[in-house]
PDB file of C-alpha atoms in Angstrom:
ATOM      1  CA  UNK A 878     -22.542 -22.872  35.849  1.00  0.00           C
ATOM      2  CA  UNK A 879     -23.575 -21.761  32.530  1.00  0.00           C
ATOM      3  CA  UNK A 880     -20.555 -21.145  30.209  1.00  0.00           C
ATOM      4  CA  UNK A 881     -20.334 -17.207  28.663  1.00  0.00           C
ATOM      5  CA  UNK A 882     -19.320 -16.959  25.510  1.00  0.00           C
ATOM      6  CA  UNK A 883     -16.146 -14.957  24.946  1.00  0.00           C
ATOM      7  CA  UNK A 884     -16.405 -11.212  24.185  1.00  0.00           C
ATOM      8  CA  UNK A 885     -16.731 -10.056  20.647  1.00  0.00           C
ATOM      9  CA  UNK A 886     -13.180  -8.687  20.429  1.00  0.00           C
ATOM     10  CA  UNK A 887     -11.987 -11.831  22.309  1.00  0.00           C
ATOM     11  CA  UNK A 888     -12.616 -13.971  19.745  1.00  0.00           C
ATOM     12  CA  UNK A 889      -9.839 -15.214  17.148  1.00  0.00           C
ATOM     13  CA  UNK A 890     -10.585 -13.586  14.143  1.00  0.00           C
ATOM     14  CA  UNK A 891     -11.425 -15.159  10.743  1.00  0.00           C
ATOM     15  CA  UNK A 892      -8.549 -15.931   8.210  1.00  0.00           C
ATOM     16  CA  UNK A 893     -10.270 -17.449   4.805  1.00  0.00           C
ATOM     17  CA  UNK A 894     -12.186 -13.905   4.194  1.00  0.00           C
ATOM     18  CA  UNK A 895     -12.736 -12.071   0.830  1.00  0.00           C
ATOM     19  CA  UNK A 896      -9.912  -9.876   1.598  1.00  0.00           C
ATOM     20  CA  UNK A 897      -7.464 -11.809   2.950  1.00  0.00           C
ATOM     21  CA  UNK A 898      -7.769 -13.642  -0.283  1.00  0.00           C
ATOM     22  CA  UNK A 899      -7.671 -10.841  -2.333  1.00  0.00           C
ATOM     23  CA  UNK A 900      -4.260  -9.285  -0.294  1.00  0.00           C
ATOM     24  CA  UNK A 901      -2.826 -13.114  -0.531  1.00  0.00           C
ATOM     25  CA  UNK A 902      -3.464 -12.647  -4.783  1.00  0.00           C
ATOM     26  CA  UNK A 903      -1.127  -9.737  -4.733  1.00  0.00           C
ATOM     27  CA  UNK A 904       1.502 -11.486  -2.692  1.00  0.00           C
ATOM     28  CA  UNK A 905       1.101 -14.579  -5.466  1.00  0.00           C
ATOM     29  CA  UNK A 906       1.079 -12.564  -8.502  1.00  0.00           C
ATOM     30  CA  UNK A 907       4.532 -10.584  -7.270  1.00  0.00           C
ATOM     31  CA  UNK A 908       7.340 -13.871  -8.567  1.00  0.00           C
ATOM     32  CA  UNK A 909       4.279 -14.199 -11.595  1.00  0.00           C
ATOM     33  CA  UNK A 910       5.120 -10.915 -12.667  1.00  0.00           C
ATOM     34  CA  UNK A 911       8.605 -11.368 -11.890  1.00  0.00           C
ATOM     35  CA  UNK A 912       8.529 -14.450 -13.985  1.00  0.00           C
ATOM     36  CA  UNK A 913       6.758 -12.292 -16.924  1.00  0.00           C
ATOM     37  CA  UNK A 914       8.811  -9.577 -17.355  1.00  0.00           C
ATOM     38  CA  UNK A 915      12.022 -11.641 -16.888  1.00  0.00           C
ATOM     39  CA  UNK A 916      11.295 -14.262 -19.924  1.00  0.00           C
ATOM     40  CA  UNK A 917       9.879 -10.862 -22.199  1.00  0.00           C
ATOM     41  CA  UNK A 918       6.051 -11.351 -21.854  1.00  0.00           C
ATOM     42  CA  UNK A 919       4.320  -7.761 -21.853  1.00  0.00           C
ATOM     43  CA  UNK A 920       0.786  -8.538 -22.274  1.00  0.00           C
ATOM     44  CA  UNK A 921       0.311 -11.467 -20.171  1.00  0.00           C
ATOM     45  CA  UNK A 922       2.501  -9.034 -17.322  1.00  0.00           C
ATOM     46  CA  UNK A 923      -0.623  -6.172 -18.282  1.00  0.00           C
ATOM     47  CA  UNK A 924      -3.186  -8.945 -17.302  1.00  0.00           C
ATOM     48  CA  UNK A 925      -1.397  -9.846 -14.441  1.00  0.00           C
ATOM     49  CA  UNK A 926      -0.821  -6.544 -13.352  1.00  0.00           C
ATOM     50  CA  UNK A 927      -4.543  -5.492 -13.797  1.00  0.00           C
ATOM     51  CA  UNK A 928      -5.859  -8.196 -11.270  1.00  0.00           C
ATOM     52  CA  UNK A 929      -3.301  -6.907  -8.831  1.00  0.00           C
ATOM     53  CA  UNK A 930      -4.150  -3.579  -9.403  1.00  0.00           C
ATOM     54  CA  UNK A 931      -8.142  -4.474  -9.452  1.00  0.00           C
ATOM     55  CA  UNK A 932      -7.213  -6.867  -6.246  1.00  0.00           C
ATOM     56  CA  UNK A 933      -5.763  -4.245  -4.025  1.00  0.00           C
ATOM     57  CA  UNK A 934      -8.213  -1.550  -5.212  1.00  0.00           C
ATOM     58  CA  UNK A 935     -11.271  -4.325  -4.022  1.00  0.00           C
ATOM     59  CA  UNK A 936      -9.933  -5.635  -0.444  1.00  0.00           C
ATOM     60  CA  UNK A 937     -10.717  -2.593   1.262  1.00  0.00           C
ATOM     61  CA  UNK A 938     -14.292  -2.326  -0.184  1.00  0.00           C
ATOM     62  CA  UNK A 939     -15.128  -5.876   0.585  1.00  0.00           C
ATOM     63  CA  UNK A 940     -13.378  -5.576   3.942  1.00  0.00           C
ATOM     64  CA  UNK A 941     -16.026  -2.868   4.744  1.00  0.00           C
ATOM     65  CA  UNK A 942     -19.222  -3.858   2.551  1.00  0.00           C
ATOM     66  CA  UNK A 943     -18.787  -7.586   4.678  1.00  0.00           C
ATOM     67  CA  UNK A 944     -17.715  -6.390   8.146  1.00  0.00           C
ATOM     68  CA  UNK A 945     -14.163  -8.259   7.551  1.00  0.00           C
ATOM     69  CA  UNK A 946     -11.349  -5.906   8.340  1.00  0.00           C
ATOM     70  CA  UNK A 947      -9.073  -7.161  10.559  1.00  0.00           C
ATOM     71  CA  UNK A 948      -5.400  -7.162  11.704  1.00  0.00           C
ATOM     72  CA  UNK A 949      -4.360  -9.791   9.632  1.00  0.00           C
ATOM     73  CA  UNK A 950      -6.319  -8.495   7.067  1.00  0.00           C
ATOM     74  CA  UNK A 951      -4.207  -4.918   7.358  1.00  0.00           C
ATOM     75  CA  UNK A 952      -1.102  -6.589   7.393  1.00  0.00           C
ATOM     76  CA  UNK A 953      -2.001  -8.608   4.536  1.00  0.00           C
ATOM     77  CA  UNK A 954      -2.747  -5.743   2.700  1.00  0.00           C
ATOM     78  CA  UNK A 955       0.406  -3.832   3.763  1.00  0.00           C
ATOM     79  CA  UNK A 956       2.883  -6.652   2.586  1.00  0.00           C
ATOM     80  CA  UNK A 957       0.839  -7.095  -0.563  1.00  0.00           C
ATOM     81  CA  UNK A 958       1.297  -4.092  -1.631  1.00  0.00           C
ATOM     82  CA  UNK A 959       5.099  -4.124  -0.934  1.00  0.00           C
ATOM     83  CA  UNK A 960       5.373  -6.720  -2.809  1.00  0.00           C
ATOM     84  CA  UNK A 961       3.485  -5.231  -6.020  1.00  0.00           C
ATOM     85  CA  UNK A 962       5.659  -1.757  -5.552  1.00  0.00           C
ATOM     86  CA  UNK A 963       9.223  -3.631  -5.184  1.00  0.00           C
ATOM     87  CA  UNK A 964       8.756  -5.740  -7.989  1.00  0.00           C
ATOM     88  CA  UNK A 965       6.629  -3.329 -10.603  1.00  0.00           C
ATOM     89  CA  UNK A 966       9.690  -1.329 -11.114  1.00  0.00           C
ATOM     90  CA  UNK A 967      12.441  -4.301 -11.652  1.00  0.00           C
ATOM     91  CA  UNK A 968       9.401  -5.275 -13.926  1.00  0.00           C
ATOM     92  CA  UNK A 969       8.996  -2.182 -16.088  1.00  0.00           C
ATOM     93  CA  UNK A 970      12.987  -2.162 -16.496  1.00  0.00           C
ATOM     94  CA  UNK A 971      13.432  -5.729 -18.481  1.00  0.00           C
ATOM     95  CA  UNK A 972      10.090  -5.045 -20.593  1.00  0.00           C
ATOM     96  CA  UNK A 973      10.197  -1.485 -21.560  1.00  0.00           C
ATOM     97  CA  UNK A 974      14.561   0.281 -20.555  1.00  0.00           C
ATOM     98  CA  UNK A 975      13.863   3.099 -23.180  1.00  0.00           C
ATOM     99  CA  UNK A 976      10.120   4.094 -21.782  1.00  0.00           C
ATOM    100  CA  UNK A 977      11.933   3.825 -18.360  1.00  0.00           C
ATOM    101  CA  UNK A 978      15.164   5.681 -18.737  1.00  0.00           C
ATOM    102  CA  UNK A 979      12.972   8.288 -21.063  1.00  0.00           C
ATOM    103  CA  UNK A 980      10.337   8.985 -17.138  1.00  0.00           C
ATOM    104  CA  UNK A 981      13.999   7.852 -15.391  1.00  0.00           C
ATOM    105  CA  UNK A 982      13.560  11.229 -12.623  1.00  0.00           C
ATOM    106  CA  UNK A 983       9.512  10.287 -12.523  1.00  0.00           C
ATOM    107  CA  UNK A 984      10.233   6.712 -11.686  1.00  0.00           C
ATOM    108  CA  UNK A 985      13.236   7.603  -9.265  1.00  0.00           C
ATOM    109  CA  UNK A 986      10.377   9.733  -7.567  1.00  0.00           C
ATOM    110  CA  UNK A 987       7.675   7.042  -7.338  1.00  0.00           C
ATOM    111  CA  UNK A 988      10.523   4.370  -5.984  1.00  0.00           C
ATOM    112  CA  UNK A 989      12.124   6.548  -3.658  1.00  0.00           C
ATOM    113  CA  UNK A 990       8.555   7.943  -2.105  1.00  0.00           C
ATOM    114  CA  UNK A 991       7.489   5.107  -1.201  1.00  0.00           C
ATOM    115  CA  UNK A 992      10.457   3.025  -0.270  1.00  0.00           C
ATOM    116  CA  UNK A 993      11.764   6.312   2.033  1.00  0.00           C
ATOM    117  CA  UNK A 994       8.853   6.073   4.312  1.00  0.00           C
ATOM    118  CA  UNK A 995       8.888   2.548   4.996  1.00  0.00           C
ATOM    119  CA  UNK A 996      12.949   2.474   5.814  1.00  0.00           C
ATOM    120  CA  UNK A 997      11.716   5.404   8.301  1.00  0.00           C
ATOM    121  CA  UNK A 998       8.869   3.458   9.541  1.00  0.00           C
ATOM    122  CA  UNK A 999      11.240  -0.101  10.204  1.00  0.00           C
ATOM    123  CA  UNK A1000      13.908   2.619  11.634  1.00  0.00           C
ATOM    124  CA  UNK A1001      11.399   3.501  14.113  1.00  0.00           C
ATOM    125  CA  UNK A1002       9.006   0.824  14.834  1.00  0.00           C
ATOM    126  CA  UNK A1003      10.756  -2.437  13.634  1.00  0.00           C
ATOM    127  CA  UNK A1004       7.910  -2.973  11.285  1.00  0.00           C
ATOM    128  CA  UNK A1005       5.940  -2.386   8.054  1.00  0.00           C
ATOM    129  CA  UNK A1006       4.088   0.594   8.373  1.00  0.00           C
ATOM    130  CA  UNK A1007       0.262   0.095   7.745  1.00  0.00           C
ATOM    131  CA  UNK A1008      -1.045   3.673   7.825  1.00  0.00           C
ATOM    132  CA  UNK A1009      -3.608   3.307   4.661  1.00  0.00           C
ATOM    133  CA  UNK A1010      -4.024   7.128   4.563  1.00  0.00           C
ATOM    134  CA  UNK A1011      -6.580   8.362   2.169  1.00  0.00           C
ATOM    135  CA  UNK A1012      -3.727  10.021   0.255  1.00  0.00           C
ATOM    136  CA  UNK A1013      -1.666   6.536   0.116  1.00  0.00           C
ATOM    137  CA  UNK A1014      -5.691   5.125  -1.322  1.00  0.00           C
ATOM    138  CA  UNK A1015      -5.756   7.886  -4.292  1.00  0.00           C
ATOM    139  CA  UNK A1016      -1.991   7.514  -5.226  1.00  0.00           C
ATOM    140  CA  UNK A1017      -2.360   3.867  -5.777  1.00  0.00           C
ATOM    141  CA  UNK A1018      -5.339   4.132  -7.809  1.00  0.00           C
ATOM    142  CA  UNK A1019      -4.183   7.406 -10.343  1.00  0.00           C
ATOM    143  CA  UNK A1020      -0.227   5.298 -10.072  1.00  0.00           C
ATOM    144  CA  UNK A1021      -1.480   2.528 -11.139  1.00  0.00           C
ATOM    145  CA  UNK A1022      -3.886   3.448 -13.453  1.00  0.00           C
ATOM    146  CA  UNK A1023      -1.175   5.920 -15.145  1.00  0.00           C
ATOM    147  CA  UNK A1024       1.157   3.346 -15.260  1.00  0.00           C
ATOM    148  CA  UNK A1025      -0.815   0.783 -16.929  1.00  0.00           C
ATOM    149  CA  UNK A1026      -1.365   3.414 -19.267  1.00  0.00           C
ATOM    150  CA  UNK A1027       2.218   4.438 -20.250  1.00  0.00           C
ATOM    151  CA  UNK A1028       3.041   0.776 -20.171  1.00  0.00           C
ATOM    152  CA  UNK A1029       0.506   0.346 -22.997  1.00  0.00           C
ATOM    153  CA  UNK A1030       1.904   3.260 -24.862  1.00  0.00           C
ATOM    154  CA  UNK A1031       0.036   5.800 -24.286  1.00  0.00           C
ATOM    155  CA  UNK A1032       0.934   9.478 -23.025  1.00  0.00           C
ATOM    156  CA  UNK A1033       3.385   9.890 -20.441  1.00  0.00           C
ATOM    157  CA  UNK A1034       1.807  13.018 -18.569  1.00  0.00           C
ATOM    158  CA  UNK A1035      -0.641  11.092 -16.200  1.00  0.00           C
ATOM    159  CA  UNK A1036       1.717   8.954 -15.107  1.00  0.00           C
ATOM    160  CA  UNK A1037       3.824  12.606 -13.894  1.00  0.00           C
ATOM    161  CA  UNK A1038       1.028  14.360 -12.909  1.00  0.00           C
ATOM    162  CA  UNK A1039      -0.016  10.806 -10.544  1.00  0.00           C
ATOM    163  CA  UNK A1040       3.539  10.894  -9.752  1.00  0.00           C
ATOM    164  CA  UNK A1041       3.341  14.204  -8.055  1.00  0.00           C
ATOM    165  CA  UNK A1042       0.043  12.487  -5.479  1.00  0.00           C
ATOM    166  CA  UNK A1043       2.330   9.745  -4.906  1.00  0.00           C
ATOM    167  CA  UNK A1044       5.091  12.314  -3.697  1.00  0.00           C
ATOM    168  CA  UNK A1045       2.727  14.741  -1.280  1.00  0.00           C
ATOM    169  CA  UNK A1046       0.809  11.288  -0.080  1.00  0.00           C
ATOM    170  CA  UNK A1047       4.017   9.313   1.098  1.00  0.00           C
ATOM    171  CA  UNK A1048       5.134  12.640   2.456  1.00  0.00           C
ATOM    172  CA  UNK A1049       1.852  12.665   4.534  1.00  0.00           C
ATOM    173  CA  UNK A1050       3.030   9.183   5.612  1.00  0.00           C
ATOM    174  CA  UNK A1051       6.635  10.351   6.702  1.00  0.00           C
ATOM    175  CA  UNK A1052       5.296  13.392   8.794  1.00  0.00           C
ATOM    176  CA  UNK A1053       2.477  10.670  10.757  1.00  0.00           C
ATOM    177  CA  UNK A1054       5.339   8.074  11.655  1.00  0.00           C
ATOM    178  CA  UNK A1055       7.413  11.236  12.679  1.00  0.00           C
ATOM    179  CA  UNK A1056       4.742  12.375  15.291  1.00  0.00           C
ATOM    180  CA  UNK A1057       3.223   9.058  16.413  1.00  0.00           C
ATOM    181  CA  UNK A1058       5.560   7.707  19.443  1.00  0.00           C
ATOM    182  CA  UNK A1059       4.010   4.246  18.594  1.00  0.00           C
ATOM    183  CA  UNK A1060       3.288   1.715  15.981  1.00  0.00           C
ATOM    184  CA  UNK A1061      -0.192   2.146  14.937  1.00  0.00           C
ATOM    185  CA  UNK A1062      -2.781   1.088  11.988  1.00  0.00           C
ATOM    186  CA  UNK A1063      -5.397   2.625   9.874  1.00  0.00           C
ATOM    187  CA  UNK A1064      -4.399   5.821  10.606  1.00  0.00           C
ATOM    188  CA  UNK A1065      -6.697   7.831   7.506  1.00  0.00           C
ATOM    189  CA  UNK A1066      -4.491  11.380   7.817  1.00  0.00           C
ATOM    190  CA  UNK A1067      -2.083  13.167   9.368  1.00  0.00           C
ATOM    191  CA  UNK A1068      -5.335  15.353  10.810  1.00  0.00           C
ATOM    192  CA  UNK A1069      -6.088  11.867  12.480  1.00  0.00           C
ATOM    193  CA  UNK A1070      -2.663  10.951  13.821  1.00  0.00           C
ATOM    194  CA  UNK A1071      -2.510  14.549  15.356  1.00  0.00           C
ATOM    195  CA  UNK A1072      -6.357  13.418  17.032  1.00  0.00           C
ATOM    196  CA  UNK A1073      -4.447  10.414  18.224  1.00  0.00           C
ATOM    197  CA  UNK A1074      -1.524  11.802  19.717  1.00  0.00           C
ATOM    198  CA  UNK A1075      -3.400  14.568  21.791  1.00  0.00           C
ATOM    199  CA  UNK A1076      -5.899  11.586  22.960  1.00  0.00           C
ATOM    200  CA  UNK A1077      -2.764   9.823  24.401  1.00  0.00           C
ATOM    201  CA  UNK A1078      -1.341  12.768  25.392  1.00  0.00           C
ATOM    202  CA  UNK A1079      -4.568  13.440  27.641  1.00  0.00           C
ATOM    203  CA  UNK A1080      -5.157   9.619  29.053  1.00  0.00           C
ATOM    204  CA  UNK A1081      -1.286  10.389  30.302  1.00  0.00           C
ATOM    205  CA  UNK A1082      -2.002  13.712  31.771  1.00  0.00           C
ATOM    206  CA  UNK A1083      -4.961  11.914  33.575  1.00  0.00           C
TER     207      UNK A1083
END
């Protein structure tokens, strides 16, 4: 008997992949910028902070541009960015109080958007949300890049106006793990979570 080989989705999937890495840099540069910020260090923490930015902002693309998404790869990507938006603020505080207490109701907003959703996603699924809504895509990229700027000194409207996307995306986030019964990734919008729901409504009806 000839042996079959196992079916495409049967098949373990790869860990040592271009964005795997690139997820695992974010997770190691977290206690680096820790370490930065804590012994006074606010360029090297800009450096540091730009390859986690760059890092996060790169996974996805080679994830698609190789064929190398996977779960692992989402999670990965979920828990590295965690780990970038729990420490960035601590950070911010020991390097730059007066720039912090000055946007203190702007980065109240930005901590409490995005750690609300994912106490309402552990509330209800026991687990890290991993969504990666379009909105959630944008709001990192105009946060981050705002940040970096008013961390650098420069003007301290992008960083509110970027606030604001952060706000209406994590929003989007809170209303998909309130209508989604189950844990789910890669859910792109609420638009698609609604899609979802009414398939699985259907298949039940059937």
């Amino acid at each position: 008997m000839t042996a079959t080989s196992p079916e495409p989705d049967q098949r373990p999937e790869p860990l040592l992949t271009i964005p795997n890495l690139l997820s695992c840099l974010r997770l190691v540069l977290a206690p680096v910028l820790l370490y930065l910020a804590w012994i006074g260090e606010p360029t090297p923490f800009l450096v540091a902070l730009v390859c986690s930015l760059l890092s996060d902002l790169f996974d996805g693309y080679f994830a698609r541009r190789f064929n190398q998404a996977t779960h692992l790869g989402t999670l990965l990507d979920s828990y590295g960015d965690f780990a970038t938006y729990m420490t960035v603020p601590l950070c911010a505080w020991w390097l730059w109080p007066d720039l912090i207490r000055r946007e203190a109701w702007f980065a109240a907003a930005v901590v409490t958007s995005y750690v609300f959703p994912i106490v309402l996603g552990y509330l209800k699924y026991g687990r890290l949300t991993s969504y990666h809504t379009y909105g959630a895509k944008l709001s990192a990229v105009v946060v981050g890049a705002s940040a970096l700027v008013l961390f650098a000194g420069g003007p301290p409207l992008p960083f509110r106006i970027a606030t604001w996307v952060l706000v209406l995306a994590e929003l989007e986030e809170i209303a998909i793990t309130t209508i989604l019964p189950e844990w789910r990734t890669n859910v792109p919008s609420i638009l698609h979570a609604r899609r979802l729901l009414r398939s699985e409504e259907r298949q039940q009806i059937r």
